[in-house]
Short mmCIF file of C-alpha atoms in Angstrom, two decimals:
data_model
loop_
_atom_site.label_atom_id
_atom_site.label_comp_id
_atom_site.label_asym_id
_atom_site.label_seq_id
_atom_site.Cartn_x
_atom_site.Cartn_y
_atom_site.Cartn_z
CA ASN A 1 -10.44 13.52 11.90
CA ALA A 2 -7.78 10.93 12.44
CA GLY A 3 -6.41 8.92 9.56
CA VAL A 4 -6.23 5.21 9.35
CA MET A 5 -4.97 3.94 12.82
CA GLN A 6 -3.05 0.83 13.27
CA ASN A 7 -1.71 -0.59 16.41
CA PRO A 8 0.65 -1.71 17.64
CA ARG A 9 3.42 0.01 15.44
CA HIS A 10 5.74 -2.79 16.41
CA LEU A 11 5.00 -6.26 17.59
CA VAL A 12 7.42 -8.99 18.52
CA ARG A 13 6.25 -12.60 18.92
CA ARG A 14 7.94 -15.90 19.45
CA ARG A 15 7.45 -18.79 17.11
CA GLY A 16 4.03 -20.45 17.91
CA GLN A 17 2.53 -17.39 19.33
CA GLU A 18 -0.53 -15.48 18.04
CA ALA A 19 -0.40 -12.02 16.54
CA ARG A 20 -3.22 -9.59 16.39
CA LEU A 21 -3.01 -6.54 14.30
CA ARG A 22 -5.60 -3.83 14.53
CA CYS A 23 -6.82 -1.31 12.11
CA SER A 24 -9.32 1.55 12.79
CA PRO A 25 -10.40 2.97 9.46
CA MET A 26 -10.94 6.69 8.88
CA LYS A 27 -14.24 8.02 10.06
CA GLY A 28 -17.00 7.38 7.51
CA HIS A 29 -14.92 4.68 5.75
CA SER A 30 -16.66 1.27 5.72
CA HIS A 31 -14.10 -0.57 3.25
CA VAL A 32 -10.80 -2.09 4.77
CA TYR A 33 -7.86 -3.59 2.76
CA TRP A 34 -4.99 -5.44 4.47
CA TYR A 35 -1.66 -5.56 2.62
CA ARG A 36 1.65 -7.35 3.46
CA GLN A 37 5.03 -6.01 2.66
CA LEU A 38 7.77 -8.61 3.06
CA PRO A 39 11.45 -7.45 3.48
CA GLU A 40 12.91 -6.31 0.05
CA GLU A 41 9.63 -6.99 -1.69
CA GLY A 42 6.51 -4.91 -2.67
CA LEU A 43 3.22 -4.73 -1.07
CA LYS A 44 0.90 -7.77 -1.68
CA PHE A 45 -2.90 -7.65 -1.41
CA MET A 46 -4.30 -9.98 1.46
CA VAL A 47 -7.96 -9.33 2.15
CA TYR A 48 -10.66 -6.88 1.46
CA LEU A 49 -13.62 -6.37 4.07
CA GLN A 50 -16.64 -4.31 4.60
CA LYS A 51 -18.47 -4.11 7.79
CA GLU A 52 -19.14 -7.70 8.91
CA ASN A 53 -18.29 -9.24 5.55
CA ILE A 54 -15.15 -10.62 3.80
CA ILE A 55 -15.45 -9.57 0.24
CA ASP A 56 -12.22 -10.90 -1.10
CA GLU A 57 -9.76 -12.91 0.58
CA SER A 58 -7.75 -14.13 -2.40
CA GLY A 59 -4.47 -12.96 -1.13
CA MET A 60 -4.67 -14.55 2.36
CA PRO A 61 -2.53 -17.59 3.21
CA LYS A 62 -5.02 -20.59 3.50
CA GLU A 63 -3.81 -21.56 7.12
CA ARG A 64 -3.14 -19.50 10.30
CA PHE A 65 -4.43 -16.21 8.93
CA SER A 66 -7.86 -14.66 9.38
CA ALA A 67 -9.46 -11.40 9.22
CA GLU A 68 -12.62 -9.69 10.40
CA PHE A 69 -14.20 -6.24 10.62
CA PRO A 70 -17.11 -6.43 13.04
CA LYS A 71 -19.94 -4.05 13.31
CA GLU A 72 -18.40 -2.22 16.20
CA GLY A 73 -14.58 -1.69 16.59
CA PRO A 74 -11.51 -2.04 14.50
CA SER A 75 -10.72 -4.66 11.71
CA ILE A 76 -8.48 -7.41 13.10
CA LEU A 77 -5.97 -9.38 11.23
CA ARG A 78 -5.05 -12.44 13.25
CA ILE A 79 -2.00 -14.80 12.60
CA GLN A 80 -1.98 -18.04 14.63
CA GLN A 81 1.17 -20.05 15.40
CA VAL A 82 3.49 -17.49 13.85
CA VAL A 83 6.56 -18.50 12.08
CA ARG A 84 9.74 -16.37 11.14
CA GLY A 85 8.41 -16.12 7.45
CA ASP A 86 5.59 -14.00 8.77
CA SER A 87 7.94 -11.12 9.78
CA ALA A 88 6.85 -8.31 7.66
CA ALA A 89 5.11 -4.87 7.56
CA TYR A 90 1.39 -5.23 7.50
CA PHE A 91 -0.52 -2.25 6.18
CA CYS A 92 -4.31 -1.37 6.39
CA ALA A 93 -5.95 0.94 4.14
CA SER A 94 -9.60 2.20 4.16
CA SER A 95 -11.95 3.90 1.71
CA THR A 96 -15.30 5.35 1.50
CA THR A 97 -16.55 3.34 -1.34
CA GLN A 98 -15.33 0.46 -3.29
CA ILE A 99 -12.19 1.84 -5.03
CA SER A 100 -13.32 1.04 -8.57
CA ARG A 101 -16.00 3.80 -7.83
CA GLY A 102 -13.33 6.31 -7.09
CA GLY A 103 -13.50 6.37 -3.36
CA GLY A 104 -10.86 8.06 -1.42
CA TYR A 105 -8.23 5.59 -0.28
CA THR A 106 -5.99 6.31 2.82
CA PHE A 107 -3.24 3.97 4.32
CA GLY A 108 -2.30 3.48 7.90
CA SER A 109 1.31 3.56 9.15
CA GLY A 110 1.57 -0.16 9.51
CA THR A 111 2.31 -2.75 11.98
CA ARG A 112 5.93 -4.32 11.86
CA LEU A 113 5.83 -7.84 13.05
CA THR A 114 8.97 -9.58 14.04
CA VAL A 115 8.89 -13.09 14.82
CA VAL A 116 11.83 -14.42 16.95
CA LYS B 1 6.43 -11.35 -14.47
CA ASN B 2 4.94 -8.47 -12.26
CA GLU B 3 1.85 -6.83 -13.53
CA VAL B 4 3.32 -3.60 -12.46
CA GLU B 5 7.14 -2.45 -13.35
CA GLN B 6 8.88 0.54 -12.11
CA SER B 7 12.08 2.34 -13.14
CA PRO B 8 14.57 3.10 -12.00
CA GLN B 9 14.82 0.97 -8.95
CA ASN B 10 17.12 3.39 -7.34
CA LEU B 11 17.75 7.07 -7.99
CA THR B 12 20.08 9.60 -6.54
CA ALA B 13 19.78 13.22 -7.55
CA GLN B 14 21.28 16.61 -6.38
CA GLU B 15 19.06 19.05 -4.72
CA GLY B 16 17.12 20.95 -7.24
CA GLU B 17 17.15 18.47 -9.89
CA PHE B 18 14.08 17.48 -11.94
CA ILE B 19 13.09 13.93 -11.22
CA THR B 20 11.13 11.36 -13.10
CA ILE B 21 9.92 7.89 -12.02
CA ASN B 22 8.26 5.65 -14.47
CA CYS B 23 5.54 2.93 -14.02
CA SER B 24 4.34 0.54 -16.74
CA TYR B 25 1.53 -1.95 -16.26
CA SER B 26 0.31 -4.92 -18.26
CA VAL B 27 -3.33 -5.30 -17.22
CA GLY B 28 -6.45 -3.30 -17.75
CA ILE B 29 -6.87 -0.79 -14.88
CA SER B 30 -9.59 1.60 -13.46
CA ALA B 31 -7.18 3.59 -11.42
CA LEU B 32 -3.44 4.12 -10.73
CA HIS B 33 -1.98 5.48 -7.45
CA TRP B 34 1.33 6.87 -6.52
CA LEU B 35 2.38 6.36 -3.02
CA GLN B 36 5.28 7.63 -0.97
CA GLN B 37 7.03 5.60 1.75
CA HIS B 38 9.58 7.01 4.10
CA PRO B 39 12.05 4.63 5.94
CA GLY B 40 10.41 2.89 8.73
CA GLY B 41 7.22 4.90 8.15
CA GLY B 42 3.87 4.67 6.78
CA ILE B 43 2.43 4.93 3.36
CA VAL B 44 0.90 8.27 2.01
CA SER B 45 -1.08 8.33 -1.21
CA LEU B 46 0.17 11.05 -3.46
CA PHE B 47 -2.24 10.90 -6.42
CA MET B 48 -4.96 8.73 -7.76
CA LEU B 49 -5.17 9.03 -11.57
CA SER B 50 -7.45 7.52 -14.28
CA SER B 51 -6.59 9.75 -16.99
CA GLY B 52 -4.55 12.85 -18.03
CA LYS B 53 -2.45 14.75 -15.49
CA LYS B 54 -2.64 15.84 -11.85
CA LYS B 55 -0.44 18.41 -10.04
CA HIS B 56 0.20 19.06 -6.34
CA GLY B 57 2.89 21.47 -5.27
CA ARG B 58 6.09 20.31 -6.88
CA LEU B 59 4.59 16.82 -7.69
CA ILE B 60 3.16 16.01 -11.09
CA ALA B 61 1.62 12.67 -12.16
CA THR B 62 0.67 11.62 -15.76
CA ILE B 63 -0.91 8.60 -17.14
CA ASN B 64 -1.39 7.36 -20.87
CA ILE B 65 -3.98 4.74 -20.74
CA GLN B 66 -3.29 3.62 -24.41
CA GLU B 67 0.44 3.00 -23.54
CA LYS B 68 -0.25 1.78 -20.10
CA HIS B 69 2.44 4.03 -18.69
CA SER B 70 2.41 6.66 -15.86
CA SER B 71 5.13 8.95 -14.68
CA LEU B 72 5.74 10.81 -11.49
CA HIS B 73 7.80 14.00 -11.72
CA ILE B 74 9.25 16.07 -8.87
CA THR B 75 10.55 19.58 -9.63
CA ALA B 76 13.05 21.38 -7.68
CA SER B 77 13.82 18.12 -5.71
CA HIS B 78 14.60 18.54 -2.03
CA PRO B 79 16.37 16.09 0.52
CA ARG B 80 13.01 15.81 2.25
CA ASP B 81 11.67 14.12 -0.92
CA SER B 82 14.07 11.15 -0.17
CA ALA B 83 11.60 8.28 0.07
CA VAL B 84 10.44 5.15 -1.71
CA TYR B 85 7.73 5.91 -4.32
CA ILE B 86 5.33 3.19 -5.28
CA CYS B 87 3.02 2.79 -8.30
CA ALA B 88 -0.20 0.74 -7.59
CA VAL B 89 -2.84 -0.22 -10.03
CA LYS B 90 -6.47 -1.08 -9.42
CA ARG B 91 -7.59 -3.63 -11.92
CA ASP B 92 -10.77 -3.01 -13.69
CA THR B 93 -11.83 -6.50 -12.46
CA GLY B 94 -11.83 -7.49 -8.97
CA ASN B 95 -10.95 -5.52 -5.65
CA GLN B 96 -7.27 -5.62 -5.21
CA PHE B 97 -4.39 -3.41 -6.00
CA TYR B 98 -1.13 -4.65 -7.68
CA PHE B 99 2.03 -2.86 -6.53
CA GLY B 100 5.35 -2.08 -8.06
CA THR B 101 8.41 -2.90 -6.06
CA GLY B 102 9.09 0.94 -5.57
CA THR B 103 11.80 3.57 -6.65
CA SER B 104 14.12 4.49 -3.95
CA LEU B 105 14.97 8.12 -4.22
CA THR B 106 17.75 9.79 -2.49
CA VAL B 107 18.16 13.62 -2.91
CA ILE B 108 21.52 14.89 -1.81
CA PRO B 109 21.96 18.56 -0.54
#
């Protein structure tokens, strides 16, 4: 039973390109959370999704960022027209149920995005 | 001001020492997590607490809900414990976690 799988582990993009980050939750987990860790800063919540639904995107920048969790396949965090300030580690976590109900919570290894 | 404050920010210990990392929070919570992050690595969830105390091997985590404070203890520390330890709280309203900035622990042989 593999854990939360994120790919790629490292991603380099030139300014203006698109970045696509993938997260496959643990088997049986239907809740996905995306977090961003900027250099020298703590983790910040971005978005919470269930299958085919965005539940809470209060942490997502209003422009260029989008997330989805389709019925089949991994969750995707998409960043359009990347800028240097998007360089960060992006972590995905998944859970069986909403965390407030005590569901198990597992992190992926992260994707390190570097914008050059 | 951050909702979650950790101390110390950096900690260096000799192998075998007893280590304590502290976390204070200012919001109502439903759960608190202690996480471990190795340099360049992923994040591992060590504990999830909503009350009392939990123990796993050489790691002990406690929480005092009234005082809004949690501690992570490492007994008989070892160089492989060197990592960043992060406190995260799940608010009792909403869906997101709030994270401390982490405590960077270095255990010297």
